[in-house]
Tab-separated table of C-alpha atoms and ligand atoms in Angstrom:
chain	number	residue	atom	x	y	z
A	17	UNK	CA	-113.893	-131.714	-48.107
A	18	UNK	CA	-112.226	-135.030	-49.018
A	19	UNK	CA	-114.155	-137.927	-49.572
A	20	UNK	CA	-112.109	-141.251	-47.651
A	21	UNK	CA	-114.168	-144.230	-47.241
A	22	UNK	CA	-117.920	-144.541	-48.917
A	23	UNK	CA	-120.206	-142.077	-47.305
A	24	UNK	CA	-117.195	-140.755	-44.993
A	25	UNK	CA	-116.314	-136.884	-45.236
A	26	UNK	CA	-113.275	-135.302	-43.594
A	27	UNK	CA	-112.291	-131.759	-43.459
A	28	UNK	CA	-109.448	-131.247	-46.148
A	29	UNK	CA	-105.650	-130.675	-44.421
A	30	UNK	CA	-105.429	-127.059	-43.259
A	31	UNK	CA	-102.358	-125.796	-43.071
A	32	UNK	CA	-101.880	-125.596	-39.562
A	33	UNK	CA	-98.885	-127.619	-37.769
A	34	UNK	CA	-99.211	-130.729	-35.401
A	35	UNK	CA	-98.602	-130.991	-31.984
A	36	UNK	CA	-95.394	-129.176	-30.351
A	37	UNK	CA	-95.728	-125.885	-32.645
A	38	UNK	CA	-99.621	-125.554	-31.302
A	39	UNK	CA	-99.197	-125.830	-27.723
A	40	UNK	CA	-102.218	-123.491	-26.865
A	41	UNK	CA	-104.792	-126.165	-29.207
A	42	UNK	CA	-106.040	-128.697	-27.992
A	43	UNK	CA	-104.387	-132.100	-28.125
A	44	UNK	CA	-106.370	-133.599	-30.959
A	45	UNK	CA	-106.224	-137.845	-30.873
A	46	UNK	CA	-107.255	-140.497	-33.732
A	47	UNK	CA	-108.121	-143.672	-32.380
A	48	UNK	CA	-107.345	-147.318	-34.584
A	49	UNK	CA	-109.142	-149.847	-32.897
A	50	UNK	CA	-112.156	-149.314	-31.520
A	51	UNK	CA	-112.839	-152.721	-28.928
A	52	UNK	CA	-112.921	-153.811	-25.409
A	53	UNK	CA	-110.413	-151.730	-23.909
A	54	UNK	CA	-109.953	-148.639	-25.842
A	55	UNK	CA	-113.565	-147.825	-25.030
A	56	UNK	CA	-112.881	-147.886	-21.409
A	57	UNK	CA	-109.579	-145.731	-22.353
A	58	UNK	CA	-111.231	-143.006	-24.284
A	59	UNK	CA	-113.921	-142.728	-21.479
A	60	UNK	CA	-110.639	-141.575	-19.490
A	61	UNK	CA	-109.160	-139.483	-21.862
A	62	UNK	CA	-111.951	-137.745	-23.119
A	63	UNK	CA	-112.012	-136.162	-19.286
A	64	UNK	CA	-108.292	-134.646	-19.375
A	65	UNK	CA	-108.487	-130.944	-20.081
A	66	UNK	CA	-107.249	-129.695	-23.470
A	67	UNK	CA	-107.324	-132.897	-25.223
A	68	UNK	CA	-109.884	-133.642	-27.828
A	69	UNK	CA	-111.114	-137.147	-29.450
A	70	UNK	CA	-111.603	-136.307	-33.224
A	71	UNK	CA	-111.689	-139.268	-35.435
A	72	UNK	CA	-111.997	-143.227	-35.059
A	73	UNK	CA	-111.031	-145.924	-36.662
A	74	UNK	CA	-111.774	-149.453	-37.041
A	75	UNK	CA	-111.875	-152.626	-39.570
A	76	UNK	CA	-115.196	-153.390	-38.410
A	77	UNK	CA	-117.334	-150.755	-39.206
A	78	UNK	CA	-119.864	-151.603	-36.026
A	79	UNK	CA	-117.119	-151.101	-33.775
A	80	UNK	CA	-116.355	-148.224	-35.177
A	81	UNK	CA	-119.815	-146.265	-35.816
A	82	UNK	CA	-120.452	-147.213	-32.019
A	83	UNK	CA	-117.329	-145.499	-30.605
A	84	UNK	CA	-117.444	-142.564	-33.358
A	85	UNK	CA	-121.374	-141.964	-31.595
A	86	UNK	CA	-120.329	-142.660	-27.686
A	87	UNK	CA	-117.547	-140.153	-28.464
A	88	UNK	CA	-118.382	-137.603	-30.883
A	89	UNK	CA	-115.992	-138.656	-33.397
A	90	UNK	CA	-115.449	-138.968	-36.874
A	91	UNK	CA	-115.685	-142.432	-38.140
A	92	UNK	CA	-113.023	-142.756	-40.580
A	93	UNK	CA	-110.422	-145.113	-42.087
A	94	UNK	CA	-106.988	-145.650	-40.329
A	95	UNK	CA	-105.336	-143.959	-43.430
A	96	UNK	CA	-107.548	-140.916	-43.179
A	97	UNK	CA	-106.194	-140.162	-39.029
A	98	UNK	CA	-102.466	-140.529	-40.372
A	99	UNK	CA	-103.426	-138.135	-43.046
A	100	UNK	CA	-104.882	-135.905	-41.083
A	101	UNK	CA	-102.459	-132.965	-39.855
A	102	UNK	CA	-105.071	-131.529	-37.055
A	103	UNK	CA	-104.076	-135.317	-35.251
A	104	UNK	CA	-101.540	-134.730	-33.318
A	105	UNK	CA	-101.550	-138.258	-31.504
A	106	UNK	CA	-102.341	-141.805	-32.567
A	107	UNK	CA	-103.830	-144.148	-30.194
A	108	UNK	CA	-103.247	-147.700	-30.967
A	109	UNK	CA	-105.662	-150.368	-29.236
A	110	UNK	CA	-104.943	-153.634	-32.028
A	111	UNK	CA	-104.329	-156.746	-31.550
A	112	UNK	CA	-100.726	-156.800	-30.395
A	113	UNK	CA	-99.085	-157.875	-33.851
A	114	UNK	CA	-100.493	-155.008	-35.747
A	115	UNK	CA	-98.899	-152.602	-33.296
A	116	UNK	CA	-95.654	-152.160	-35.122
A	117	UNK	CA	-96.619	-151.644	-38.454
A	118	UNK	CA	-99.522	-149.435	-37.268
A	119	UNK	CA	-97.005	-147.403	-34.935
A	120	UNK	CA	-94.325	-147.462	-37.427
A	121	UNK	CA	-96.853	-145.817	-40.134
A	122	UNK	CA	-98.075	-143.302	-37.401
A	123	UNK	CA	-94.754	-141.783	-36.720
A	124	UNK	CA	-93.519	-141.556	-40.387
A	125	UNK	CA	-97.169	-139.634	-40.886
A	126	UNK	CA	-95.491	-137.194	-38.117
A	127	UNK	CA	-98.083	-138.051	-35.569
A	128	UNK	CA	-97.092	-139.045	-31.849
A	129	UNK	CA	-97.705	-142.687	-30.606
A	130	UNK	CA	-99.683	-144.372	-27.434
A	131	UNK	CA	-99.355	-147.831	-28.393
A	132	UNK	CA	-101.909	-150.241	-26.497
A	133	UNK	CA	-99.161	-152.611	-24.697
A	134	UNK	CA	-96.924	-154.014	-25.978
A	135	UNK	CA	-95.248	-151.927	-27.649
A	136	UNK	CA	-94.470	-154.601	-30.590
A	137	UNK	CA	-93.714	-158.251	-30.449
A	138	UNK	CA	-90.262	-158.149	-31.101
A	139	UNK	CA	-87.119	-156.667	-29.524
A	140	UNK	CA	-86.402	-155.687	-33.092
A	141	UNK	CA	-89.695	-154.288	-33.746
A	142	UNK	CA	-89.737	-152.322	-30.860
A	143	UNK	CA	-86.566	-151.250	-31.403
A	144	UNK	CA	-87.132	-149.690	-34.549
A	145	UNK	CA	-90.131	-147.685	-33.021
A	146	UNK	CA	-87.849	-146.376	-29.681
A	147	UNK	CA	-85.369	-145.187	-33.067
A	148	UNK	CA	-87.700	-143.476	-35.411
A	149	UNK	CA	-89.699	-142.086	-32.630
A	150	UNK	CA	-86.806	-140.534	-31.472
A	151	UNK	CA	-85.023	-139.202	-34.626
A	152	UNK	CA	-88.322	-137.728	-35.564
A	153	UNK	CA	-88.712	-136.184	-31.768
A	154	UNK	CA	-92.192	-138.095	-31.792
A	155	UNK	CA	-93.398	-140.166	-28.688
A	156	UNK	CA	-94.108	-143.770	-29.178
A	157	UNK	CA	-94.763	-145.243	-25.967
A	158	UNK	CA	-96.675	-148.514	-24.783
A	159	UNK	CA	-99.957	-147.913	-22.331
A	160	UNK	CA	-98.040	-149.644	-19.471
A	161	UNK	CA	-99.976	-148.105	-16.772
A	162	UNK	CA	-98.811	-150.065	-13.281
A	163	UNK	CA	-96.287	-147.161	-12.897
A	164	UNK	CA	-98.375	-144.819	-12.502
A	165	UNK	CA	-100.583	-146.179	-9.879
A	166	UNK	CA	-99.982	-144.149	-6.049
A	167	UNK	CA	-99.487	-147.563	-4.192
A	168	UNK	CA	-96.376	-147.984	-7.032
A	169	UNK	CA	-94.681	-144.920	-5.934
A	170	UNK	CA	-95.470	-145.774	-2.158
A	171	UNK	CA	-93.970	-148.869	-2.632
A	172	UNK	CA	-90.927	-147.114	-4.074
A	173	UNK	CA	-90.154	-145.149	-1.218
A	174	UNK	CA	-90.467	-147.912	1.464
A	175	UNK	CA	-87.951	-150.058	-0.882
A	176	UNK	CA	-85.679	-146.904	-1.206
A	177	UNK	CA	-86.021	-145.669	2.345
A	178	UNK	CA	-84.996	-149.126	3.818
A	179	UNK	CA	-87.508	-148.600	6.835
A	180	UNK	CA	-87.580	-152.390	6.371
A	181	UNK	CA	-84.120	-153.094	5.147
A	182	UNK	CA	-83.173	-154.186	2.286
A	183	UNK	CA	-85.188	-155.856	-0.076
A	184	UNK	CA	-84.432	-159.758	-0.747
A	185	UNK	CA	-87.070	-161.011	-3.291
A	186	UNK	CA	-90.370	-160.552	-5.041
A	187	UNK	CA	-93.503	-162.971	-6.151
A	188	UNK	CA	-96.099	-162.152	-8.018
A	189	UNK	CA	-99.267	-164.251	-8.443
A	190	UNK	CA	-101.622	-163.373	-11.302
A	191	UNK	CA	-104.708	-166.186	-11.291
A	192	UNK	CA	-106.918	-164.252	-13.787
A	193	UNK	CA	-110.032	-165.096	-15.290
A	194	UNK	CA	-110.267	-166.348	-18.837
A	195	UNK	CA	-114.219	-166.098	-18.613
A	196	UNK	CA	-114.090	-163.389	-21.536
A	197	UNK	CA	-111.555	-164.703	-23.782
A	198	UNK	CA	-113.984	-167.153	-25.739
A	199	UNK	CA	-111.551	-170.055	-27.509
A	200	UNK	CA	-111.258	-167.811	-31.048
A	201	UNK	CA	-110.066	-164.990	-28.848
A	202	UNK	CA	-106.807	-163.208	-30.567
A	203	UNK	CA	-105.106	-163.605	-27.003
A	204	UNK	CA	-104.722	-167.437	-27.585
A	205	UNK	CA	-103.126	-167.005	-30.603
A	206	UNK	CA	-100.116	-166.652	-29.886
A	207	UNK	CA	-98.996	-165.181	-33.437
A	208	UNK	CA	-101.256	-162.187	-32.959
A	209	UNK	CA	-101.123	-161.935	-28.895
A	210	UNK	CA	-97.190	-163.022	-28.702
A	211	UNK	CA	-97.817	-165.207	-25.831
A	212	UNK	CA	-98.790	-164.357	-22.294
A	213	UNK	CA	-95.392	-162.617	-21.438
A	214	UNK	CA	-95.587	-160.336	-24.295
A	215	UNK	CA	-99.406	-159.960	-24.045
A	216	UNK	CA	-99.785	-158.970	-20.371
A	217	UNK	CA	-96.533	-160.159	-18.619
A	218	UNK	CA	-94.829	-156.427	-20.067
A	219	UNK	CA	-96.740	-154.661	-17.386
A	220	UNK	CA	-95.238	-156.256	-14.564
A	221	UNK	CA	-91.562	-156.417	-16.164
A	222	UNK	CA	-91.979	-152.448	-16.027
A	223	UNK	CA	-93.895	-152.202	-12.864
A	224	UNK	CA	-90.765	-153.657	-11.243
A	225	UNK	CA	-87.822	-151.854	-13.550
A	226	UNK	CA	-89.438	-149.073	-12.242
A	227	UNK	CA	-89.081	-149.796	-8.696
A	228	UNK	CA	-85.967	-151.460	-8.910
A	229	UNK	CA	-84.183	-150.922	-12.430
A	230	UNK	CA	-83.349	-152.942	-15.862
A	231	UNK	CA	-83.775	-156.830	-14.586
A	232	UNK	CA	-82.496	-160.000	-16.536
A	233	UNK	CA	-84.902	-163.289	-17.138
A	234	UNK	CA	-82.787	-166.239	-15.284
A	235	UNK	CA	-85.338	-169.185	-15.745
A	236	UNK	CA	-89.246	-169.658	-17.524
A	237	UNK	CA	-91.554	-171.628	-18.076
A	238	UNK	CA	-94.798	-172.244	-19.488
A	239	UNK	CA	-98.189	-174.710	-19.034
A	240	UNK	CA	-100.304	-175.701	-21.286
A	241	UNK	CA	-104.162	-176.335	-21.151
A	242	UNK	CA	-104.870	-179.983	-21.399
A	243	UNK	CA	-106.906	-181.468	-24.422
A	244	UNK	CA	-106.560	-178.512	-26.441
A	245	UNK	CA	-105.122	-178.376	-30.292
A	246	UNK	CA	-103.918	-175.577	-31.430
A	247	UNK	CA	-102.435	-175.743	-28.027
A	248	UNK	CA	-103.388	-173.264	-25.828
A	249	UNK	CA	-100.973	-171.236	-23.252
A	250	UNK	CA	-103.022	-170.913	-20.187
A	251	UNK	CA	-99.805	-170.106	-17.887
A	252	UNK	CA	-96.340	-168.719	-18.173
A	253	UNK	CA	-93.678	-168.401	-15.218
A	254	UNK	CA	-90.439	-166.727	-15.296
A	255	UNK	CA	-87.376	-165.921	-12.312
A	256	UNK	CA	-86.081	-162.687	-13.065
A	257	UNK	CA	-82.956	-160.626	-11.299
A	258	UNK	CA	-83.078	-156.784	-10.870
A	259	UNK	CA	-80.066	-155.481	-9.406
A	260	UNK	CA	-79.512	-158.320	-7.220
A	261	UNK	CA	-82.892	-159.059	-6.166
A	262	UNK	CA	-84.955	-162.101	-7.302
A	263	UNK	CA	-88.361	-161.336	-8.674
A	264	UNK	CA	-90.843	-164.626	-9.454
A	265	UNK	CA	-93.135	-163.927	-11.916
A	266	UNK	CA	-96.698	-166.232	-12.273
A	267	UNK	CA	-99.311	-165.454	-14.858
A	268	UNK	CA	-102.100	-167.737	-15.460
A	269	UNK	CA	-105.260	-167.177	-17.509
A	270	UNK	CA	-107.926	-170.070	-15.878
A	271	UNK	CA	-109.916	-169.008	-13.767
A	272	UNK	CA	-113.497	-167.949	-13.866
A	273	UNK	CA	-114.303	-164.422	-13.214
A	274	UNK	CA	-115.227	-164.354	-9.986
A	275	UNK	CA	-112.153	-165.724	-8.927
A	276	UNK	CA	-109.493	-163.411	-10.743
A	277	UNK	CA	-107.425	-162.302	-8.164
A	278	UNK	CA	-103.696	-161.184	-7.907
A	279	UNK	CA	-100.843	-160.734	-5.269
A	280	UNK	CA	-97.477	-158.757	-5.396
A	281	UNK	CA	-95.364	-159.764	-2.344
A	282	UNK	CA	-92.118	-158.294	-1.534
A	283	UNK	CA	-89.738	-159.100	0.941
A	284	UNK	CA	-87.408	-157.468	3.217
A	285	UNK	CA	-85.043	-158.141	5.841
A	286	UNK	CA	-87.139	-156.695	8.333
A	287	UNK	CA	-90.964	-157.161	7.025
A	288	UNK	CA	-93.108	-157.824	4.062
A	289	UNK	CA	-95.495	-155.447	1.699
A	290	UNK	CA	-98.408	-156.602	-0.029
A	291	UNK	CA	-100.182	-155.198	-3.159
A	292	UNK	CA	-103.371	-156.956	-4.024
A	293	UNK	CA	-105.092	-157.111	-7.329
A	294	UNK	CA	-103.458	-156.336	-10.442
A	295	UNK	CA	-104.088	-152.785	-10.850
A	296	UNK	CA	-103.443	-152.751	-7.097
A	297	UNK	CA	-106.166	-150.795	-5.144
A	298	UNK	CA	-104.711	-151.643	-1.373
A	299	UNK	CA	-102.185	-153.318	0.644
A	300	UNK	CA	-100.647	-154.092	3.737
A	301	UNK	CA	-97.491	-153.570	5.355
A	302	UNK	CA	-96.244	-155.528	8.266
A	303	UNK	CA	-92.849	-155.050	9.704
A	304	UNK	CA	-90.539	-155.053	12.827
A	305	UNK	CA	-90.079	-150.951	13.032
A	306	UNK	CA	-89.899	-148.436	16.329
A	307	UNK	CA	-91.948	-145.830	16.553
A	308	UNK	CA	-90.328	-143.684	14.354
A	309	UNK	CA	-90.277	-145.636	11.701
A	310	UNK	CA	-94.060	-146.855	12.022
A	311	UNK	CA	-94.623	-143.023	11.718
A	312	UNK	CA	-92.909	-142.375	8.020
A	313	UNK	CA	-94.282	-146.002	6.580
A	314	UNK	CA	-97.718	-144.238	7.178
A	315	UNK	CA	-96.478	-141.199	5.710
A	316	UNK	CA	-95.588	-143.241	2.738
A	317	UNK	CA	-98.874	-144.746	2.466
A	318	UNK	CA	-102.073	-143.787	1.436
A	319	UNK	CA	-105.298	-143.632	3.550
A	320	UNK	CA	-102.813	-146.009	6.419
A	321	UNK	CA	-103.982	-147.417	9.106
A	322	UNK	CA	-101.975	-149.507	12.198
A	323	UNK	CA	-101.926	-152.446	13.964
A	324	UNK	CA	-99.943	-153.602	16.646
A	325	UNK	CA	-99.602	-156.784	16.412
A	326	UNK	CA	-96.690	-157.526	19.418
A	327	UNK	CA	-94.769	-155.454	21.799
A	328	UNK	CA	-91.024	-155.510	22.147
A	329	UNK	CA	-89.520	-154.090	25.556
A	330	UNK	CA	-85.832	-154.304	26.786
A	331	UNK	CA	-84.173	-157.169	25.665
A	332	UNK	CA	-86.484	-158.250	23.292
A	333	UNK	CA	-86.311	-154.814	21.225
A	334	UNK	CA	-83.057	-156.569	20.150
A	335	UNK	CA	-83.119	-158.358	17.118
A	336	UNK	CA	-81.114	-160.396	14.439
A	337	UNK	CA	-81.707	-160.997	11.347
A	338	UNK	CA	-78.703	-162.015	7.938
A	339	UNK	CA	-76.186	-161.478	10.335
A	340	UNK	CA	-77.399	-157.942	11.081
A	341	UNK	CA	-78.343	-156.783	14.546
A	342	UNK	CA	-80.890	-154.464	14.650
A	343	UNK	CA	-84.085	-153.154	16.996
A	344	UNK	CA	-87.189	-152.898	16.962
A	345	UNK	CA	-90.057	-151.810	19.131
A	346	UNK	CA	-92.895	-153.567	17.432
A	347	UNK	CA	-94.421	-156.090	15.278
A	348	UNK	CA	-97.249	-153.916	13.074
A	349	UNK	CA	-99.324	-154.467	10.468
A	350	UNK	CA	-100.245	-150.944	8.121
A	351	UNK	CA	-103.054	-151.573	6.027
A	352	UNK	CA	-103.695	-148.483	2.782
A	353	UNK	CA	-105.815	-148.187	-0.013
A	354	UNK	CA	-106.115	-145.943	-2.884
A	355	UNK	CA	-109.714	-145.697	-1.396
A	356	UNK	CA	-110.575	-146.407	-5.228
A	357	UNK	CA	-112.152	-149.699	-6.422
A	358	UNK	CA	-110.536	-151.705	-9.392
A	359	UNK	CA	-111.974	-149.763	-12.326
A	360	UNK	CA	-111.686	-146.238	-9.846
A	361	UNK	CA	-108.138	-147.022	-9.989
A	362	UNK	CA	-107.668	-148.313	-13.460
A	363	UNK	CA	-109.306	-145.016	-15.410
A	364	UNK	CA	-107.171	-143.349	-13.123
A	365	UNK	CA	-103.785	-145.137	-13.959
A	366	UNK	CA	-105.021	-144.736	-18.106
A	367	UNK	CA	-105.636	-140.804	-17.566
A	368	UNK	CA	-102.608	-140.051	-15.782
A	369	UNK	CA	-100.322	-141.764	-18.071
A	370	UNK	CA	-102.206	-139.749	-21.299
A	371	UNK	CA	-101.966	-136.548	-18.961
A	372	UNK	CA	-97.952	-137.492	-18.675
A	373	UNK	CA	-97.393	-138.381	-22.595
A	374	UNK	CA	-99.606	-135.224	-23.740
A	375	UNK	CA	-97.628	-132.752	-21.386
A	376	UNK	CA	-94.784	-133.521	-23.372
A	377	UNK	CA	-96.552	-133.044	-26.593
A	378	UNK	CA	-97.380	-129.654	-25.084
A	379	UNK	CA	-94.059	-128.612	-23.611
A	380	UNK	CA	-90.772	-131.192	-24.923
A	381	UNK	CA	-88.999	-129.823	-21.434
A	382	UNK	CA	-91.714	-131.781	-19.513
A	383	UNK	CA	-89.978	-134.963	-18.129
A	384	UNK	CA	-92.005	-138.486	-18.709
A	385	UNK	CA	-92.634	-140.754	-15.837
A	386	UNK	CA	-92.484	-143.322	-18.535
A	387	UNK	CA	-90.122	-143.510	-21.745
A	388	UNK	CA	-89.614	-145.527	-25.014
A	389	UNK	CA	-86.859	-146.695	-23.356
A	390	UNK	CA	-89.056	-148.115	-20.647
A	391	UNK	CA	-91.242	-149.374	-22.916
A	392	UNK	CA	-88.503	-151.391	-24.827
A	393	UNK	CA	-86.767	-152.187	-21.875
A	394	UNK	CA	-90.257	-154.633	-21.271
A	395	UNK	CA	-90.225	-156.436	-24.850
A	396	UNK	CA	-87.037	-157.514	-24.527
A	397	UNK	CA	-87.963	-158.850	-20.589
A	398	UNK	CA	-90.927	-160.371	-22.146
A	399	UNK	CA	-88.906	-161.887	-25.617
A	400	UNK	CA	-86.660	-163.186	-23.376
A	401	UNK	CA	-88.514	-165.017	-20.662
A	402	UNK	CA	-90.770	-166.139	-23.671
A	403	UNK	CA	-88.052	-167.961	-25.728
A	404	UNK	CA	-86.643	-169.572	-22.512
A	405	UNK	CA	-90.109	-170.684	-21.829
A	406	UNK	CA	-90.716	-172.261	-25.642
A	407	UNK	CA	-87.263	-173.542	-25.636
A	408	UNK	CA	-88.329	-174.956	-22.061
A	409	UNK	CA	-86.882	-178.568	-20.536
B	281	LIG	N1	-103.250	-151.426	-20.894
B	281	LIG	C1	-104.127	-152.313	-20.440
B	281	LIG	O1	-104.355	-152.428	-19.246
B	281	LIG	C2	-104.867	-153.192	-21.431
B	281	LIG	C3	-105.982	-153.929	-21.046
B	281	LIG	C4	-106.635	-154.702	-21.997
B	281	LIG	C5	-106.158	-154.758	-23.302
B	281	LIG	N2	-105.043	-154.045	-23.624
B	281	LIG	C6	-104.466	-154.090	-24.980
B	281	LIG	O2	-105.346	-153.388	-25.869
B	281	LIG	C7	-105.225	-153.945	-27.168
B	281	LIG	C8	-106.624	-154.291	-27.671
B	281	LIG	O3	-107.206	-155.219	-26.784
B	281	LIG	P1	-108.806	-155.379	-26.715
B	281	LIG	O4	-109.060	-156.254	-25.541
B	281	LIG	O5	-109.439	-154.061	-26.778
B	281	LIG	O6	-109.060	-156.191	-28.061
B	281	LIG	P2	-110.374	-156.200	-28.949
B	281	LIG	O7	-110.268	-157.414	-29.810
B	281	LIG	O8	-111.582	-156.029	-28.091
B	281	LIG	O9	-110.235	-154.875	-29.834
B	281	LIG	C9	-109.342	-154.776	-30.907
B	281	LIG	C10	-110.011	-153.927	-31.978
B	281	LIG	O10	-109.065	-153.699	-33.022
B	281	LIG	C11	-109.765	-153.787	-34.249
B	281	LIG	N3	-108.820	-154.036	-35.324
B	281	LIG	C12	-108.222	-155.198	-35.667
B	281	LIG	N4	-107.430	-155.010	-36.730
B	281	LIG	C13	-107.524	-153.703	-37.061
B	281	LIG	C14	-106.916	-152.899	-38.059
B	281	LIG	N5	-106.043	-153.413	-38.945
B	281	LIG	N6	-107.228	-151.586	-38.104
B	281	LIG	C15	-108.118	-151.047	-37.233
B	281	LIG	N7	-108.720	-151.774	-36.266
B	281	LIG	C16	-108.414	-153.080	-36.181
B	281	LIG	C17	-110.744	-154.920	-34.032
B	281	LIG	O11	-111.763	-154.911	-34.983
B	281	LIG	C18	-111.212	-154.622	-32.618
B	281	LIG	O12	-112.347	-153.770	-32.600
B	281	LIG	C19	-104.278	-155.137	-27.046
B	281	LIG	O13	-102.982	-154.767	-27.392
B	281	LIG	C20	-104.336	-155.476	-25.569
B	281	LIG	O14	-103.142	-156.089	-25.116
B	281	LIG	C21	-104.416	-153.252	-22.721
């Protein structure tokens, strides 16, 4: 045995490889950073078959001991998991400045990365990780998690199936509540959080790369909360282009919890789809379509239900719209849900996106639904719309 911290034992190394050589082992995961949301995380992971919580980590010991008991862990120091060679993955839930250092010493220890989001605070940071990660065929990917939601890939296949022609812009509204983030909280600081597009806004930056591809930041801007010194960045805004299509982005953080609520619009030539909250449980659709049409949208969508909201006959089935003739048959609203409620959906989003990283870890031919690449590709989104913001009019 090798004694770590006071009073802490570990099993000495065994010789026994990590990861890709020991695909018929479990998964085995050390933890750094025991707090608010890897404790909802590891409630998810702990579920997926073949994968195996050992060891915990955390600068304050309470957080620790409690998360080492609720999951049957070893309570250890950060060193000790990177020492380790049963871990075979690192799961990093910091405060968003530590990431990159902690990553960065993960993947030299030979261990694969799940980096809480985002992945670092810097394009060059992040960088670095997409480049070690890779030359030492380890993951190191950031928990970005809207991709994986169902009503994501639905939405994917009604942009790409042009039921409801092309698509000409996107908004999304994000009025969440601040109730829990006390005036010391890390995510006001903008040195450890990176600001509100680097904290949070990386999620959304991906959510729509993955719809639509890599996007550019045009404009942003950012509000500040009145009366407050240090100042305190209660709202950021940002107009981004993704292959031709203009995407508003809104974050705020000011509103009590009750009231959190959040809206993804997009908009086509022909009809409008809505995703509502912001790990979006349901929607609604509503579109000039003929029959045929109504009938795959519903395909598309999960649990969908229709509306007819008017009835076009002769004449009136003919329609113009940017020039384009067209015809339709009716004016209908689809309503879907992922029949899941906000946290249903969210442990769902966290396991699947594990399940996706680990299957790699398992078999290297297994193809990722999201990459280092991807998880790059939303620093440099976030750096960018961040610096316009500071640099702001
Ligand atoms: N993917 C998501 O949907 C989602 C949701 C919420 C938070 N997050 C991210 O999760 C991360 C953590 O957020 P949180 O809300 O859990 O924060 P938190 O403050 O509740 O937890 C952070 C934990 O890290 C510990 N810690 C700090 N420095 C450490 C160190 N050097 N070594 C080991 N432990 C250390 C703290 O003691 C604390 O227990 C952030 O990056 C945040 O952006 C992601």
């Amino acid at each position: 045995m090798l004694v770590t911290t006071p009073g802490t034992l570990v099993s000495a190394p065994s010789v026994q490889p990590c990861g890709l050589a020991r695909e018929a082992s479990p998964v085995r995961v050390g933890l750094i950073g025991c707090g608010a949301f890897s404790r909802f995380s590891m409630h998810h992971y702990r579920t997926l078959p073949g994968v195996s919580i050992d060891m915990v980590a955390d600068i304050q010991p309470d957080a620790a001991h409690r998360a080492a008991a609720e999951l049957g862990a070893k309570d250890v120091a950060s060193e000790t998991i990177l020492a380790c060679p049963d871990i075979d993955l690192v799961y990093i839930a910091t405060p968003p400045a530590l990431h990159f250092q902690q990553a960065r010493s993960a993947i030299l220890a030979g261990k694969h990365v799940l980096v809480e989001k985002p992945l670092a605070t810097t394009v060059a940071d992040a960088e670095e990780l997409r480049a070690l990660a890779t030359a030492r065929r380890r993951i190191c990917v950031a928990n970005l998690i809207e991709r994986y939601n169902p009503l994501a890939g639905a939405t994917k296949q009604i942009i790409d199936s042009k039921l409801l022609g092309e698509l000409i812009h996107g908004l999304f509204i994000n009025e969440a509540a601040d109730e829990g983030l006390g005036r010391s909280h890390w995510f006001w600081d903008r040195k450890t959080s990176g600001g509100i597009f680097v904290e949070h806004g990386v999620h959304f930056f991906d959510l729509v790369a993955s719809w639509l591809g890599p996007g550019r930041v045009l404009s942003a801007s950012r509000g500040l909360r009145p009366g407050c010194d240090p100042p305190v960045e209660e709202q950021v805004m940002c107009t981004c282009r993704y292959n031709g299509v203009l995407f508003h982005f809104e974050h705020g953080f000011h509103q009590p919890s009750r009231m959190d609520r959040q809206e993804m619009r997009l908009v086509f030539e022909r009809g409008e789809l809505q995703l509502f909250d912001w790990v979006p449980t349901h929607g609604v659709v509503r579109g000039l379509v003929d029959d045929a049409g109504q009938t795959m949208l519903m395909q598309m969508l999960p649990q969908a239900n229709a509306y007819p909201l008017e009835w076009y006959e002769g004449t009136q089935q003919r329609l113009l719209g940017r020039f384009k003739p067209f015809e339709a048959s009716a004016y209908v609203e689809i309503t879907f849900t992922t029949g899941l409620d906000k946290l249903g959906i969210y442990g769902k989003v966290v396991g699947d996106l594990a399940a996706d990283q680990i299957a790699w870890i398992r078999e290297s031919t297994h193809v990722r639904r999201l990459t280092e690449a991807d998880s790059v590709a939303s620093v440099m989104m976030a750096c960018a719309a961040d610096e316009m913001a500071l640099a702001g009019p």
